[in-house]
Each structure stands twice: as C-alpha cells, then as structure tokens.
Amino acid sequence: MDGADRNSRLYRIFRELQEKGLIDRRTRLVRCPLTVSIRGCPALNCIRYRHSFYKRNLSGASDNTLRFVLLHEEGHVRKGSSLLSALPALPVLLCLAFLGHPSLHAEGLPVAKPVFVALLLLTAFFAYRTYYRRMDDEEFIADRYAADAMRCCYRVRDPGALLQSLLSGLMAGTASPRRAGVIPGVLRSGPDYRPSISERVQRLRAAIDPGDRKPAMSSTDSESLR
C-alpha cells in the first residue's frame, strides 16, 4: 500500500470505523487488482478492493455511503462462511478426480462415463443451489450488520434508503455498454446476482421494527456490534 492509499478518504473512514469498534482491528483493507469490486473475505480476514472500481464508482460517494459499504463487507468478514467461495469449485475438483480414475479408461465398462456425467451434473446442481442460497442469506446478514451500525453510531434513521440509493447508483453504472458486466456482484447485487435490490431493501426495512426506527439501538444491540 502506497502513501496515497493510506491517506485516501476510503482508508480514513476505514480507520474511523475501526476506532469505533465497528470493524475489527485485525481486519485489513487491501488493494487487490484481482478483485472486480470490493469484497469482504472471511478466510483472509480482510476487505479487498479494486482501485479502479473505487475511483470510478465510490470516490465521489458520501461518507455515509462509504461507511455502509465498508460495514457491509465487514459483516461478511465477521459473519460469512470462509467455505462459501469453495462451493462453485467442487464440481471442477470432482471432474478432475474422476477423469483420472482407472474405471473411465477401462474397456468393457460402457456405463462408467454416463454415470460419471450424471453424478457430475447432480453435484454441480446441488453445489450451486447451496451456494446461491447461502449467498442470499449472507447478503441479508451483512446488510443488517451495516444498517444496525449506521443507526447506532451515525443516527441514520432509514438505512434502507441508503442501501437503495447506493445499489441503484451502482446498477446505473452498468447501463452503459462499455461498463456492462464491470461491476458484477458489488455488495453482491448485480444483473447476474441475487437477491434483487428491492428484496434486500424490503427485508432490511422489515427487520427494523417500524416502532423502533430511532437513531440509536438498545445497549444489547450496540454491544453485539463490538
């Protein structure tokens, strides 16, 4: 990380959230060219981001927007599964294992290959089904973590409005043919990702008791963020 990164607004807000205990002191903010957007990584205990993505899509965002983004990704780091990213690779690993199995190359076993293909298709189906279901659950959990923190410490009465504005702005950036597909999965909401923006906003608002939409949370809720 160079000096420009350390002094950027993104890092300043990241350190601010750490000082408040909303982001763990052990979590690192890492500039990573292999990341398409910004993602919390439980396995590595870090939040990775692509510099070009930040400059293009988030550098002009408000402080509260950046806080929500970082807190959402911290929600993934704290509450996400480090095995989730490995699920899509499971069919590939099984394919490589079976390709080297002697039964596939032995003569007189014409049933081996069709059975292998059937097993691989079933494994792929269940692996991806589990992956997307778990991914949906983690999105809602991360949204709630960020929303509770914003209500507790920054007196944001309706975090759902903040989430909707953020995701709608990011989705609008994909409308241009030159940018289409550039931001798949930022905050895990894009044309090829579920859940939808409306579903996430509705569930976030439903999770917050309408009679309790006040700037601060209870002491119990506040302690759960730390």
Tab-separated table of C-alpha atoms in Angstrom:
chain	number	residue	atom	x	y	z
A	1	MET	CA	0.000	0.000	0.000
A	2	ASP	CA	1.434	3.363	-1.005
A	3	GLY	CA	1.149	6.665	0.814
A	4	ALA	CA	-1.677	7.867	-1.415
A	5	ASP	CA	-3.780	4.882	-0.358
A	6	ARG	CA	-3.055	5.379	3.320
A	7	ASN	CA	-4.203	8.996	3.123
A	8	SER	CA	-7.272	8.397	0.939
A	9	ARG	CA	-10.793	9.025	2.213
A	10	LEU	CA	-11.569	5.304	1.992
A	11	TYR	CA	-8.748	4.453	4.406
A	12	ARG	CA	-9.599	7.375	6.669
A	13	ILE	CA	-13.172	6.115	7.035
A	14	PHE	CA	-11.933	2.543	7.439
A	15	ARG	CA	-9.721	3.610	10.355
A	16	GLU	CA	-12.582	5.641	11.847
A	17	LEU	CA	-14.817	2.544	11.857
A	18	GLN	CA	-12.047	0.513	13.458
A	19	GLU	CA	-11.654	3.093	16.206
A	20	LYS	CA	-15.379	2.850	16.932
A	21	GLY	CA	-15.136	-0.932	17.148
A	22	LEU	CA	-17.429	-1.422	14.152
A	23	ILE	CA	-14.626	-3.001	12.121
A	24	ASP	CA	-12.308	-5.415	13.897
A	25	ARG	CA	-8.764	-4.191	14.487
A	26	ARG	CA	-7.476	-7.370	12.845
A	27	THR	CA	-9.392	-6.761	9.614
A	28	ARG	CA	-7.216	-5.338	6.833
A	29	LEU	CA	-8.214	-3.147	3.902
A	30	VAL	CA	-6.270	-4.473	0.935
A	31	ARG	CA	-5.894	-3.075	-2.561
A	32	CYS	CA	-6.272	-6.096	-4.863
A	33	PRO	CA	-6.257	-5.984	-8.698
A	34	LEU	CA	-7.792	-9.484	-8.812
A	35	THR	CA	-10.998	-8.283	-7.126
A	36	VAL	CA	-13.623	-6.919	-9.520
A	37	SER	CA	-15.169	-4.541	-6.978
A	38	ILE	CA	-14.978	-4.630	-3.174
A	39	ARG	CA	-15.438	-7.782	-1.131
A	40	GLY	CA	-15.131	-8.935	2.448
A	41	CYS	CA	-13.080	-12.125	2.683
A	42	PRO	CA	-13.639	-14.163	5.882
A	43	ALA	CA	-10.898	-16.663	5.032
A	44	LEU	CA	-8.246	-13.936	4.807
A	45	ASN	CA	-9.807	-11.606	7.402
A	46	CYS	CA	-9.682	-8.640	5.065
A	47	ILE	CA	-11.698	-6.358	2.820
A	48	ARG	CA	-10.266	-6.380	-0.694
A	49	TYR	CA	-10.988	-3.681	-3.257
A	50	ARG	CA	-10.035	-2.822	-6.805
A	51	HIS	CA	-8.598	0.687	-7.033
A	52	SER	CA	-10.096	1.426	-10.467
A	53	PHE	CA	-13.527	0.336	-9.226
A	54	TYR	CA	-13.281	2.610	-6.197
A	55	LYS	CA	-12.151	5.606	-8.260
A	56	ARG	CA	-14.888	5.121	-10.846
A	57	ASN	CA	-17.831	4.229	-8.616
A	58	LEU	CA	-17.230	5.210	-4.990
A	59	SER	CA	-14.699	8.039	-4.840
A	60	GLY	CA	-17.490	10.609	-5.206
A	61	ALA	CA	-19.830	8.921	-2.738
A	62	SER	CA	-20.791	10.469	0.580
A	63	ASP	CA	-19.018	9.496	3.793
A	64	ASN	CA	-22.116	7.625	4.978
A	65	THR	CA	-22.227	5.653	1.728
A	66	LEU	CA	-18.606	4.595	2.146
A	67	ARG	CA	-19.286	3.705	5.766
A	68	PHE	CA	-22.199	1.499	4.715
A	69	VAL	CA	-20.101	-0.222	2.034
A	70	LEU	CA	-17.236	-0.966	4.424
A	71	LEU	CA	-19.580	-2.080	7.203
A	72	HIS	CA	-21.437	-4.372	4.811
A	73	GLU	CA	-18.175	-6.039	3.830
A	74	GLU	CA	-17.140	-6.243	7.493
A	75	GLY	CA	-20.436	-8.057	8.030
A	76	HIS	CA	-19.253	-10.646	5.528
A	77	VAL	CA	-15.884	-10.912	7.278
A	78	ARG	CA	-17.465	-11.391	10.720
A	79	LYS	CA	-20.482	-13.489	9.877
A	80	GLY	CA	-19.695	-15.014	6.492
A	81	SER	CA	-18.568	-18.527	5.706
A	82	SER	CA	-14.995	-18.955	4.541
A	83	LEU	CA	-16.092	-22.133	2.707
A	84	LEU	CA	-18.724	-20.384	0.586
A	85	SER	CA	-16.312	-19.400	-2.172
A	86	ALA	CA	-15.143	-23.018	-2.464
A	87	LEU	CA	-18.573	-24.432	-3.345
A	88	PRO	CA	-18.528	-23.479	-7.064
A	89	ALA	CA	-15.163	-25.208	-7.417
A	90	LEU	CA	-16.478	-28.520	-6.053
A	91	PRO	CA	-17.737	-29.886	-9.415
A	92	VAL	CA	-14.424	-28.963	-11.044
A	93	LEU	CA	-12.461	-30.820	-8.376
A	94	LEU	CA	-14.693	-33.880	-8.743
A	95	CYS	CA	-14.277	-33.754	-12.507
A	96	LEU	CA	-10.504	-33.754	-12.192
A	97	ALA	CA	-10.651	-36.618	-9.688
A	98	PHE	CA	-12.901	-38.782	-11.836
A	99	LEU	CA	-11.002	-38.109	-15.042
A	100	GLY	CA	-8.005	-39.818	-13.520
A	101	HIS	CA	-9.983	-42.786	-12.240
A	102	PRO	CA	-8.996	-46.099	-13.953
A	103	SER	CA	-12.625	-47.160	-14.473
A	104	LEU	CA	-13.153	-44.390	-17.013
A	105	HIS	CA	-10.369	-45.731	-19.183
A	106	ALA	CA	-11.013	-49.451	-18.743
A	107	GLU	CA	-12.538	-51.424	-21.606
A	108	GLY	CA	-15.774	-53.284	-21.111
A	109	LEU	CA	-17.286	-50.646	-18.791
A	110	PRO	CA	-19.507	-48.577	-21.116
A	111	VAL	CA	-21.657	-47.487	-18.150
A	112	ALA	CA	-18.827	-45.679	-16.349
A	113	LYS	CA	-18.824	-42.489	-18.391
A	114	PRO	CA	-22.615	-41.851	-18.378
A	115	VAL	CA	-22.711	-42.490	-14.630
A	116	PHE	CA	-19.825	-40.092	-14.126
A	117	VAL	CA	-21.537	-37.386	-16.182
A	118	ALA	CA	-24.802	-37.853	-14.266
A	119	LEU	CA	-23.037	-37.625	-10.901
A	120	LEU	CA	-21.142	-34.538	-12.002
A	121	LEU	CA	-24.338	-32.792	-13.139
A	122	LEU	CA	-26.095	-33.611	-9.869
A	123	THR	CA	-23.128	-32.383	-7.850
A	124	ALA	CA	-22.954	-29.158	-9.843
A	125	PHE	CA	-26.701	-28.574	-9.407
A	126	PHE	CA	-26.681	-29.032	-5.636
A	127	ALA	CA	-23.386	-27.164	-5.164
A	128	TYR	CA	-24.621	-24.065	-6.984
A	129	ARG	CA	-28.040	-24.260	-5.376
A	130	THR	CA	-26.434	-24.324	-1.932
A	131	TYR	CA	-24.030	-21.559	-2.974
A	132	TYR	CA	-26.745	-19.131	-4.076
A	133	ARG	CA	-28.980	-19.838	-1.105
A	134	ARG	CA	-26.133	-19.267	1.314
A	135	MET	CA	-25.029	-16.181	-0.610
A	136	ASP	CA	-28.533	-14.703	-0.318
A	137	ASP	CA	-28.561	-15.317	3.441
A	138	GLU	CA	-25.155	-13.703	3.875
A	139	GLU	CA	-26.217	-10.633	1.895
A	140	PHE	CA	-29.141	-10.015	4.238
A	141	ILE	CA	-26.953	-10.607	7.302
A	142	ALA	CA	-24.288	-8.184	6.030
A	143	ASP	CA	-26.936	-5.573	5.162
A	144	ARG	CA	-28.375	-5.830	8.669
A	145	TYR	CA	-24.953	-5.510	10.282
A	146	ALA	CA	-24.225	-2.321	8.336
A	147	ALA	CA	-27.703	-0.916	8.985
A	148	ASP	CA	-27.527	-1.503	12.744
A	149	ALA	CA	-24.121	0.163	12.914
A	150	MET	CA	-25.291	3.186	10.918
A	151	ARG	CA	-28.369	3.600	13.099
A	152	CYS	CA	-26.448	3.164	16.324
A	153	CYS	CA	-23.400	5.331	15.674
A	154	TYR	CA	-24.361	7.689	12.849
A	155	ARG	CA	-28.059	8.255	13.550
A	156	VAL	CA	-29.251	7.152	10.114
A	157	ARG	CA	-32.989	6.616	10.600
A	158	ASP	CA	-33.630	4.667	7.396
A	159	PRO	CA	-30.594	2.615	6.305
A	160	GLY	CA	-32.823	1.043	3.639
A	161	ALA	CA	-32.887	4.337	1.762
A	162	LEU	CA	-29.099	4.489	1.927
A	163	LEU	CA	-28.807	0.917	0.622
A	164	GLN	CA	-31.290	1.526	-2.190
A	165	SER	CA	-29.571	4.717	-3.322
A	166	LEU	CA	-26.168	3.033	-3.233
A	167	LEU	CA	-27.139	-0.078	-5.180
A	168	SER	CA	-29.301	1.806	-7.674
A	169	GLY	CA	-26.385	4.110	-8.423
A	170	LEU	CA	-24.041	1.176	-8.922
A	171	MET	CA	-26.538	-0.618	-11.138
A	172	ALA	CA	-26.985	2.516	-13.232
A	173	GLY	CA	-23.267	2.424	-13.887
A	174	THR	CA	-23.702	-0.909	-15.685
A	175	ALA	CA	-26.231	0.502	-18.141
A	176	SER	CA	-23.503	1.762	-20.458
A	177	PRO	CA	-22.321	-0.938	-22.920
A	178	ARG	CA	-18.732	-0.084	-22.049
A	179	ARG	CA	-19.372	-0.749	-18.380
A	180	ALA	CA	-21.766	-3.662	-18.658
A	181	GLY	CA	-20.511	-6.526	-16.544
A	182	VAL	CA	-17.792	-4.414	-14.933
A	183	ILE	CA	-19.475	-4.463	-11.544
A	184	PRO	CA	-20.915	-7.967	-11.201
A	185	GLY	CA	-21.614	-8.646	-7.551
A	186	VAL	CA	-20.601	-5.419	-5.851
A	187	LEU	CA	-22.306	-5.815	-2.500
A	188	ARG	CA	-23.484	-9.000	-4.280
A	189	SER	CA	-26.252	-7.266	-6.224
A	190	GLY	CA	-25.997	-7.159	-9.986
A	191	PRO	CA	-27.674	-8.446	-13.127
A	192	ASP	CA	-26.301	-11.957	-12.529
A	193	TYR	CA	-26.684	-11.960	-8.748
A	194	ARG	CA	-29.474	-12.450	-6.303
A	195	PRO	CA	-31.166	-11.183	-4.221
A	196	SER	CA	-32.583	-8.183	-6.055
A	197	ILE	CA	-32.178	-4.622	-4.798
A	198	SER	CA	-35.876	-4.320	-3.937
A	199	GLU	CA	-35.848	-7.578	-1.983
A	200	ARG	CA	-32.793	-6.547	0.002
A	201	VAL	CA	-34.234	-3.129	0.846
A	202	GLN	CA	-37.630	-4.579	1.808
A	203	ARG	CA	-36.100	-7.234	4.050
A	204	LEU	CA	-33.784	-4.713	5.675
A	205	ARG	CA	-36.663	-2.376	6.471
A	206	ALA	CA	-38.814	-5.258	7.682
A	207	ALA	CA	-36.038	-6.354	10.032
A	208	ILE	CA	-36.143	-2.960	11.712
A	209	ASP	CA	-39.239	-2.616	13.874
A	210	PRO	CA	-41.241	0.361	12.476
A	211	GLY	CA	-41.917	1.475	16.030
A	212	ASP	CA	-38.226	1.413	16.825
A	213	ARG	CA	-36.776	3.434	13.951
A	214	LYS	CA	-34.873	5.747	16.168
A	215	PRO	CA	-31.272	6.943	15.795
A	216	ALA	CA	-29.773	4.662	18.422
A	217	MET	CA	-30.117	0.963	19.217
A	218	SER	CA	-30.532	-0.645	22.597
A	219	SER	CA	-27.435	-1.289	24.659
A	220	THR	CA	-27.699	-5.022	23.895
A	221	ASP	CA	-27.737	-4.409	20.126
A	222	SER	CA	-24.884	-1.948	20.442
A	223	GLU	CA	-22.755	-4.469	22.326
A	224	SER	CA	-23.394	-7.094	19.618
A	225	LEU	CA	-21.603	-4.886	17.096
A	226	ARG	CA	-18.395	-4.894	19.105
